[in-house]
PDB file of C-alpha atoms in Angstrom:
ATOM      1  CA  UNK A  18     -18.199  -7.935   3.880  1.00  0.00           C
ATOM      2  CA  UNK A  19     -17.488  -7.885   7.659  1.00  0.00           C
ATOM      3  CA  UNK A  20     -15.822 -10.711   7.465  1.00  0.00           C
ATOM      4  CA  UNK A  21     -13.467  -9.720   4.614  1.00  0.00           C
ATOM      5  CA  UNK A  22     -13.020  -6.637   6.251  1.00  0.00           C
ATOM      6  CA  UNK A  23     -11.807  -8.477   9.941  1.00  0.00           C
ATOM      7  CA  UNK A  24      -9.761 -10.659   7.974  1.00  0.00           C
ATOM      8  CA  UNK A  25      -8.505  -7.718   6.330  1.00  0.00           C
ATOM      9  CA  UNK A  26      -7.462  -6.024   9.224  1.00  0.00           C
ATOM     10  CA  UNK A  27      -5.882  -9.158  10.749  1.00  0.00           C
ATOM     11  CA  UNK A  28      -3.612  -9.305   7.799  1.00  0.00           C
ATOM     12  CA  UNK A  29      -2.690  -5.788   8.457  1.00  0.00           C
ATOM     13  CA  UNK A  30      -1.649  -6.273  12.163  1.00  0.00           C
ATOM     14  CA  UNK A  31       0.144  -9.411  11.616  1.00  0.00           C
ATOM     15  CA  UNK A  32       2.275  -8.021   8.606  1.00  0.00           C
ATOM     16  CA  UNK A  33       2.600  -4.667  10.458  1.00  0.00           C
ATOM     17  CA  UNK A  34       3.039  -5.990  14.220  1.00  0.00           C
ATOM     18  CA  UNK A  35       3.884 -10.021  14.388  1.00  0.00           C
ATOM     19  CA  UNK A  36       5.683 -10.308  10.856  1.00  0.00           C
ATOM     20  CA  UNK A  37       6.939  -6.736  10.031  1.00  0.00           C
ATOM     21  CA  UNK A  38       7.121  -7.218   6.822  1.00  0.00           C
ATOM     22  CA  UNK A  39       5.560  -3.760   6.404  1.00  0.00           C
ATOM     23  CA  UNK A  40       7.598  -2.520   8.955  1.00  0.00           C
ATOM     24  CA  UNK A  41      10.796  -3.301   7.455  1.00  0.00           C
ATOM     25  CA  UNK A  42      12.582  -1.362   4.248  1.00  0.00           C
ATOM     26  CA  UNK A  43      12.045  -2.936   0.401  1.00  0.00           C
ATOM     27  CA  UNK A  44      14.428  -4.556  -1.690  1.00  0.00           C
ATOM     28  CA  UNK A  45      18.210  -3.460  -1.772  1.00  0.00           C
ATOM     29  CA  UNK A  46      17.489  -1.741  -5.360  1.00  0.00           C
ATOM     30  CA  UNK A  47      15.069   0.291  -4.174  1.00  0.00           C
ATOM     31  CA  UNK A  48      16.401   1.238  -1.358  1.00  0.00           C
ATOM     32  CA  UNK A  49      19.972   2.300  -3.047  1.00  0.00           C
ATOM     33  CA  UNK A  50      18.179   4.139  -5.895  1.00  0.00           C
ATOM     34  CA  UNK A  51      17.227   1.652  -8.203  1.00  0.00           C
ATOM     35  CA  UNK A  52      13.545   0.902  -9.718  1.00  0.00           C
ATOM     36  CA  UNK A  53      11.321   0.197  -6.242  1.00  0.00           C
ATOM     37  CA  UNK A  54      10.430  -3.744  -6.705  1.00  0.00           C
ATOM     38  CA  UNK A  55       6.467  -4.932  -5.737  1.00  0.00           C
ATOM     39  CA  UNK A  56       6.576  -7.912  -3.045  1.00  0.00           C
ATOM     40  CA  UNK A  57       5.019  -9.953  -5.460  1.00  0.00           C
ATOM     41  CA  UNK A  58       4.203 -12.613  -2.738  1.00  0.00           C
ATOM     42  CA  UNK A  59       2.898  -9.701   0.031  1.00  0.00           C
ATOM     43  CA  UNK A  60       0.531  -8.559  -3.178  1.00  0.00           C
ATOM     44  CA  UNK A  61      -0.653 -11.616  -3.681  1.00  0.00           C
ATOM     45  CA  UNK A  62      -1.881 -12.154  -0.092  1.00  0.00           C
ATOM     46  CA  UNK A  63      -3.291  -8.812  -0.002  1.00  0.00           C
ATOM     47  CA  UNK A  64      -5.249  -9.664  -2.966  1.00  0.00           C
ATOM     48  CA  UNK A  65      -6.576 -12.943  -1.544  1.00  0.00           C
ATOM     49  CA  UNK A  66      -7.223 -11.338   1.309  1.00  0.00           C
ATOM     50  CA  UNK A  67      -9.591  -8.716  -0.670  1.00  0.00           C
ATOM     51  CA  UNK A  68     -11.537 -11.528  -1.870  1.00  0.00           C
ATOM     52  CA  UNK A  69      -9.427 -12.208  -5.113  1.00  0.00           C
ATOM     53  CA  UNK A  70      -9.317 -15.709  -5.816  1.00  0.00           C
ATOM     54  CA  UNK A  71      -8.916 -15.872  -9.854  1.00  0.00           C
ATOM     55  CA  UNK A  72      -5.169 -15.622 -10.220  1.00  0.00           C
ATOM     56  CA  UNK A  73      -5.680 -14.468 -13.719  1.00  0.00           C
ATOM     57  CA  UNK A  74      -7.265 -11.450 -11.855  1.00  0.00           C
ATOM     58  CA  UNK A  75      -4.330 -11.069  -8.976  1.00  0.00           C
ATOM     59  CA  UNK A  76      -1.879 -11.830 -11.830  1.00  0.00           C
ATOM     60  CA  UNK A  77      -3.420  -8.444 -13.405  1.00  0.00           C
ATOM     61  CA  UNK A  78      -4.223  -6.514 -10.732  1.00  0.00           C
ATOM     62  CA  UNK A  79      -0.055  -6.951  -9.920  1.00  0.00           C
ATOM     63  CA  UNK A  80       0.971  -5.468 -13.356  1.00  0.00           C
ATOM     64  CA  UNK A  81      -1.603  -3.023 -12.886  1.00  0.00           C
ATOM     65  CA  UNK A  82       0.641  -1.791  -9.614  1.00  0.00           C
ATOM     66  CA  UNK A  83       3.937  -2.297 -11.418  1.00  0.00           C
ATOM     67  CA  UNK A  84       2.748  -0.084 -13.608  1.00  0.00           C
ATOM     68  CA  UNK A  85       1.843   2.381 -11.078  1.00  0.00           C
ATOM     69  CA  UNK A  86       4.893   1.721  -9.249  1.00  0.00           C
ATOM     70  CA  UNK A  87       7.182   2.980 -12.405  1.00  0.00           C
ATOM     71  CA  UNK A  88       5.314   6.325 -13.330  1.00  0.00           C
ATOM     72  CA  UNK A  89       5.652   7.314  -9.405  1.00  0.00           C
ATOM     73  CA  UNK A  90       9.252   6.437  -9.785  1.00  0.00           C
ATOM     74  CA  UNK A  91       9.361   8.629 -12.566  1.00  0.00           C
ATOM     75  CA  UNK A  92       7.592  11.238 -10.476  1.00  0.00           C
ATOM     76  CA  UNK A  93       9.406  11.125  -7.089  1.00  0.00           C
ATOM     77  CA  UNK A  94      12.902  10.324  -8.717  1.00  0.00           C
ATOM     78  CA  UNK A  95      15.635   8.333  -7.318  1.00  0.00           C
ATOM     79  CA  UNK A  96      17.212  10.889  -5.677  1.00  0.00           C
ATOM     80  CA  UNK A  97      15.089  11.447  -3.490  1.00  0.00           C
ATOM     81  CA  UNK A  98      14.964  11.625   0.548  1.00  0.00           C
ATOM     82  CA  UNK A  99      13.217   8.726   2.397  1.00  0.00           C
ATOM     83  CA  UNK A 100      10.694  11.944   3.833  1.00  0.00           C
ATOM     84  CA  UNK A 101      10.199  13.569   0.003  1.00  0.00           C
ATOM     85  CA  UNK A 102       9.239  10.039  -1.186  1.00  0.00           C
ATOM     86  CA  UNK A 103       7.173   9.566   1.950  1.00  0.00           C
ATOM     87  CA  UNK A 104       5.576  12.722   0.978  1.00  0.00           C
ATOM     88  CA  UNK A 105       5.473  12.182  -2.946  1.00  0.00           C
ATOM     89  CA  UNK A 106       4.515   8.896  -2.582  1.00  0.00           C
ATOM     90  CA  UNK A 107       1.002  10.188  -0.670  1.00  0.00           C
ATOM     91  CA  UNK A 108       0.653  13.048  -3.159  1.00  0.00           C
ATOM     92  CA  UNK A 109       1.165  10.670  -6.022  1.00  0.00           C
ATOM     93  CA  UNK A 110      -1.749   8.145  -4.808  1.00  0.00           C
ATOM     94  CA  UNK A 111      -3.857  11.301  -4.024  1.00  0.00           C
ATOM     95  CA  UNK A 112      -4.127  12.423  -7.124  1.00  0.00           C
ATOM     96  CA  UNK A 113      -3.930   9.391  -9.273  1.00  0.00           C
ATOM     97  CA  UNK A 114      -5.717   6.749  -7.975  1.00  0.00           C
ATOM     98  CA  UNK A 115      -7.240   7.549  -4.789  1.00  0.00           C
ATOM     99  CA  UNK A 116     -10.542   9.345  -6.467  1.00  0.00           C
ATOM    100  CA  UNK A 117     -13.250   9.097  -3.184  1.00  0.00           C
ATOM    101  CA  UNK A 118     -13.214   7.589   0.219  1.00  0.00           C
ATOM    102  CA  UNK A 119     -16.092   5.575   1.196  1.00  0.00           C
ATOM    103  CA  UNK A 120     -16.273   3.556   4.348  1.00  0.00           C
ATOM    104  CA  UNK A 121     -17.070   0.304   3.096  1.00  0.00           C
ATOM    105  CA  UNK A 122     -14.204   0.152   0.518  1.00  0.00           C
ATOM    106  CA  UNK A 123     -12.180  -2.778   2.515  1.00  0.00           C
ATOM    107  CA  UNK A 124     -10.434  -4.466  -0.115  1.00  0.00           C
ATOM    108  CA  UNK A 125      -7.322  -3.541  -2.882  1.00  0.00           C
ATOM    109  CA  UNK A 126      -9.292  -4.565  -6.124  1.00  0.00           C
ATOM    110  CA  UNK A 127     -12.350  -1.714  -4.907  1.00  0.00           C
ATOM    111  CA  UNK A 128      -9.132   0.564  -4.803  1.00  0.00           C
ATOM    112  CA  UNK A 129      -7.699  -0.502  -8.392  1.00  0.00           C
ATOM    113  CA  UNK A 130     -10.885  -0.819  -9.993  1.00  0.00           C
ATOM    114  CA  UNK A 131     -12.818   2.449  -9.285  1.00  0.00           C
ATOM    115  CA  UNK A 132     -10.156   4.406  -6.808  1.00  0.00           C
ATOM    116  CA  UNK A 133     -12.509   4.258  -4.036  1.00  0.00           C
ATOM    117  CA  UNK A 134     -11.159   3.265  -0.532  1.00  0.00           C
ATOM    118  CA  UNK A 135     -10.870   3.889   3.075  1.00  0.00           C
ATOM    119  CA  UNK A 136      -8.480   4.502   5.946  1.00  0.00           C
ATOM    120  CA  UNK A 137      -7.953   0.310   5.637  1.00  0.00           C
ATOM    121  CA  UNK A 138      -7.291  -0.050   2.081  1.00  0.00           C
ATOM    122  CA  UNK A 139      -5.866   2.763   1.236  1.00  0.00           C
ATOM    123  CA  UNK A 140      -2.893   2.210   3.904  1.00  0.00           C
ATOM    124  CA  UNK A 141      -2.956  -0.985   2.885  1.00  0.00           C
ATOM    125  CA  UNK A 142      -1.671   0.393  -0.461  1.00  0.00           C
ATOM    126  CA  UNK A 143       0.695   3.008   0.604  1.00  0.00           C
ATOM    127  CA  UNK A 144       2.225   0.753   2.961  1.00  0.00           C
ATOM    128  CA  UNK A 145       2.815  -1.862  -0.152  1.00  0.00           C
ATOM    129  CA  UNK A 146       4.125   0.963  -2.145  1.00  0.00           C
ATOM    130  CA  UNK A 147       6.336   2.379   0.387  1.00  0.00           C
ATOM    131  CA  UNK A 148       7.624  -0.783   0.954  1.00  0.00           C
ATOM    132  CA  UNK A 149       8.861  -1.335  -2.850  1.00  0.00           C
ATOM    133  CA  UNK A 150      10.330   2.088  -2.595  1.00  0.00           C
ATOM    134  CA  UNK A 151      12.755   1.038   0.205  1.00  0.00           C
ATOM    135  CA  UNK A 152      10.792   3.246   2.873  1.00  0.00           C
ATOM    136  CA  UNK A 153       9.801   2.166   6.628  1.00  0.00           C
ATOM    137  CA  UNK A 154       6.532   1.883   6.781  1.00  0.00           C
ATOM    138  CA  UNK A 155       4.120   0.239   9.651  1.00  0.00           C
ATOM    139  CA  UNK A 156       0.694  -0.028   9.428  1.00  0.00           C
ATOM    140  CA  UNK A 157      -1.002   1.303  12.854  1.00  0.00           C
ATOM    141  CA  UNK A 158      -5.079  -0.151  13.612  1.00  0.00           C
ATOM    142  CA  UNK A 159      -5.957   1.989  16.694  1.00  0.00           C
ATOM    143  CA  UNK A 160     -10.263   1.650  17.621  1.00  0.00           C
ATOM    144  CA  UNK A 161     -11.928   2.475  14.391  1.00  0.00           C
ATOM    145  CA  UNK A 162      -9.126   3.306  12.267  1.00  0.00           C
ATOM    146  CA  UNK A 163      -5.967   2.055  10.507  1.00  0.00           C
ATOM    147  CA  UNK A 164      -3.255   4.040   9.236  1.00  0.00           C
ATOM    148  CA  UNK A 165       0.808   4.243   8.313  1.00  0.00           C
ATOM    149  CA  UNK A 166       3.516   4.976   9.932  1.00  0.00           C
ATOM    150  CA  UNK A 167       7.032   6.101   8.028  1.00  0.00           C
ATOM    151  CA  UNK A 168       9.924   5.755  10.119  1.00  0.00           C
ATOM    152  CA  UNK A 169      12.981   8.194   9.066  1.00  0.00           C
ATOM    153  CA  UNK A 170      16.724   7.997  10.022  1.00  0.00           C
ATOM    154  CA  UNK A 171      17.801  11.385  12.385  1.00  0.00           C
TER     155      UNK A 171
END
C-alpha cells in the first residue's frame, strides 16, 4: 500500500506542478455553462494509479462519476460563480459520497466503493471534479498532507 500510495502522490504533483493539468480550467462547455465534462483520459490514470487494472472496472468506476458529475450539476446550477461552485462542489462531495476519513484510504475506487478517503484521495477527487466544472484547481502536497487549491478571477 505504500507504494500505491507514493505513486499516488507522484501522480498528484506531476499533474498539479509539472503538467498542470489540474491546475488549468475544464472543457470550454463547462466552463461557459454547459454540462461539466470528466477528463476521461486524467480518470483513467487516476484509476490505474489506485491500483485499477480491469478496464471493465475503470470503464465503470467512470460512469459511476459521470453520474455524480450530473446530479451536482443539477445541484450547483450553471449559473453559478466559479467560488459558489468551489463551495457547492465541497458541500456536494461532503454529504454524498465522502461518508468517513481514514488514513489509509489512498486510492479513488476505496472512495467510490465505500466513501472512505483521506486528505490524498479525496483531493484527488475534488480536484477531478473541479476540473470538469471549468474551475482552477491545483493540488498542493506540503509534509504529511495533500490538499486543493481553487484559484478565482478578482
Amino acid at each position: 500500500m505504500k507504494s500505491a500510495r507514493r505513486f499516488l502522490i507522484l501522480l498528484l504533483v506531476a499533474l498539479g506542478f509539472a503538467i498542470p493539468a489540474l491546475a488549468s480550467p475544464g472543457t470550454a462547455r463547462a466552463a461557459s455553462g454547459g454540462a461539466p465534462l470528466l477528463d476521461s483520459s486524467l480518470v483513467q490514470e487516476m484509476l490505474r494509479a489506485s491500483g485499477i487494472t480491469d478496464a471493465a472496472r475503470r470503464s465503470a468506476y467512470e460512469a459511476t462519476l459521470g453520474s455524480w458529475l450530473v446530479e451536482i450539476h443539477q445541484e450547483i446550477g450553471a449559473k453559478s460563480s466559479p467560488y459558489r461552485k468551489a463551495k457547492k462542489l465541497h458541500q456536494a462531495l461532503h454529504a454524498r459520497i465522502l461518508r468517513h476519513y481514514e488514513a489509509t484510504a489512498d486510492g479513488l475506487d476505496t472512495v467510490l466503493d465505500q466513501g472512505v478517503y483521506n486528505c490524498l484521495s479525496a483531493s484527488l477527487l475534488y480536484g477531478l471534479l473541479a476540473r470538469a466544472f471549468g474551475l482552477e484547481a491545483q493540488i498542493v502536497q506540503i509534509p504529511s498532507h495533500v490538499y486543493v487549491r481553487v484559484f478565482f478571477e478578482q
